[in-house]
Amino acid sequence: EYSKIYEFESSEMEPIVAKPFSPENISIVREAPNVELDKSYIGSCTGAKYEDLEAAARILKGRKVKIRTEVLPAAISIYKRAMENGLLKIFLDAGATVGPPTCGACCGAHMGVLAKDEICISTTNRNFPGRMGHVDSQTYLSSPLVAAASAVTGKITDPRDLN
């Protein structure tokens, strides 16, 4: 038994982003400043589970990305399942780069780290200065749906606003 139960109507919830440089610095996507992006990163243990990849694929299917977009599944089992079910083909057809399961740019180690002054939208879980690369880069945190929609437009985008 729980001490308190909360119920929310999901259709009334607004997508949010966490602006640089803290996951607590949140804004509703439609109220976020008109931010032009250099990159969309759909990856990490927090934002590239199979269900996350399915959500991103629903947005990207039949569309092309406008900015550099990297998809790195959270684990090899997820990578294989995404491959078997055609999700990786959707990402590749959209113009995204699909990489191996790894922390990659999430921890600023390798595979697509951000350069000076680059701005990224990411499904990772932290966005302090230097987390994904250069200390002068910026990372906005989002859901896979928002990251995929933003990849299509090149700016932070509510997926409900795509045509």
XYZ file of C-alpha atoms in Angstrom, residues 41-149:
109
model
C 21.627 12.769 -29.751
C 19.251 9.864 -29.143
C 21.265 7.611 -26.894
C 22.442 6.648 -23.432
C 21.130 4.308 -20.803
C 18.340 6.758 -19.976
C 17.148 7.700 -23.454
C 17.767 4.805 -25.833
C 15.815 1.901 -24.438
C 13.795 -0.035 -27.015
C 10.608 1.930 -26.297
C 12.570 5.178 -26.690
C 13.843 4.069 -30.093
C 10.312 3.095 -31.147
C 9.069 6.561 -30.190
C 11.865 8.297 -32.112
C 11.289 6.047 -35.135
C 7.593 6.998 -35.216
C 8.651 10.628 -35.594
C 11.464 10.013 -38.106
C 9.697 7.510 -40.383
C 9.338 9.071 -43.830
C 11.166 12.253 -42.798
C 14.729 13.568 -43.151
C 16.829 15.056 -40.381
C 18.042 18.608 -40.842
C 20.938 18.410 -38.378
C 23.572 15.867 -37.370
C 21.641 13.123 -35.600
C 23.166 10.195 -33.769
C 21.304 7.163 -32.443
C 23.143 4.891 -30.011
C 20.973 2.138 -28.490
C 21.406 1.550 -24.761
C 22.496 -2.103 -25.033
C 23.395 -4.733 -27.626
C 20.098 -6.550 -26.990
C 18.229 -3.334 -27.808
C 20.391 -2.761 -30.888
C 19.616 -6.273 -32.167
C 15.885 -5.942 -31.510
C 15.798 -2.529 -33.204
C 17.631 -4.011 -36.184
C 15.300 -7.024 -36.398
C 12.210 -4.798 -36.265
C 13.381 -2.247 -38.844
C 13.988 0.703 -36.534
C 17.639 1.107 -37.533
C 16.593 1.280 -41.194
C 14.143 4.066 -40.343
C 16.927 6.021 -38.629
C 19.356 5.479 -41.502
C 16.736 6.373 -44.125
C 16.071 9.605 -42.220
C 19.765 10.489 -42.444
C 20.756 9.692 -38.872
C 23.962 7.937 -37.923
C 23.440 4.730 -35.957
C 26.286 3.786 -33.656
C 27.064 0.907 -31.332
C 25.743 0.702 -27.791
C 28.083 2.892 -25.774
C 28.119 5.878 -23.467
C 29.716 7.753 -26.370
C 29.192 11.489 -26.259
C 26.976 11.271 -23.160
C 30.026 11.341 -20.926
C 32.087 13.438 -23.319
C 34.384 10.521 -24.103
C 34.096 9.796 -27.830
C 31.800 9.273 -30.823
C 30.268 12.654 -31.503
C 31.377 14.878 -28.654
C 30.346 18.511 -28.973
C 32.736 21.173 -30.207
C 33.048 24.715 -28.875
C 29.747 26.632 -29.152
C 27.776 23.650 -30.487
C 24.218 23.201 -29.217
C 22.689 19.753 -28.832
C 19.372 18.264 -27.823
C 19.941 14.982 -26.069
C 18.121 12.109 -24.401
C 20.904 11.785 -21.836
C 20.486 12.625 -18.157
C 22.957 15.417 -17.418
C 23.860 18.696 -19.106
C 26.446 20.494 -17.000
C 29.232 22.384 -18.842
C 31.568 19.972 -20.618
C 29.420 16.880 -20.052
C 29.090 16.053 -23.768
C 32.292 17.633 -24.986
C 33.679 21.161 -25.011
C 33.021 23.213 -21.891
C 31.569 25.971 -24.113
C 28.971 23.690 -25.734
C 25.346 23.534 -24.580
C 23.063 20.552 -24.084
C 19.282 20.597 -23.783
C 17.796 17.412 -22.310
C 14.582 15.989 -23.727
C 12.525 12.909 -24.438
C 13.259 10.842 -27.551
C 10.093 12.271 -29.157
C 11.297 15.859 -28.724
C 14.855 14.966 -29.790
C 13.565 13.293 -32.977
C 11.185 16.150 -33.837
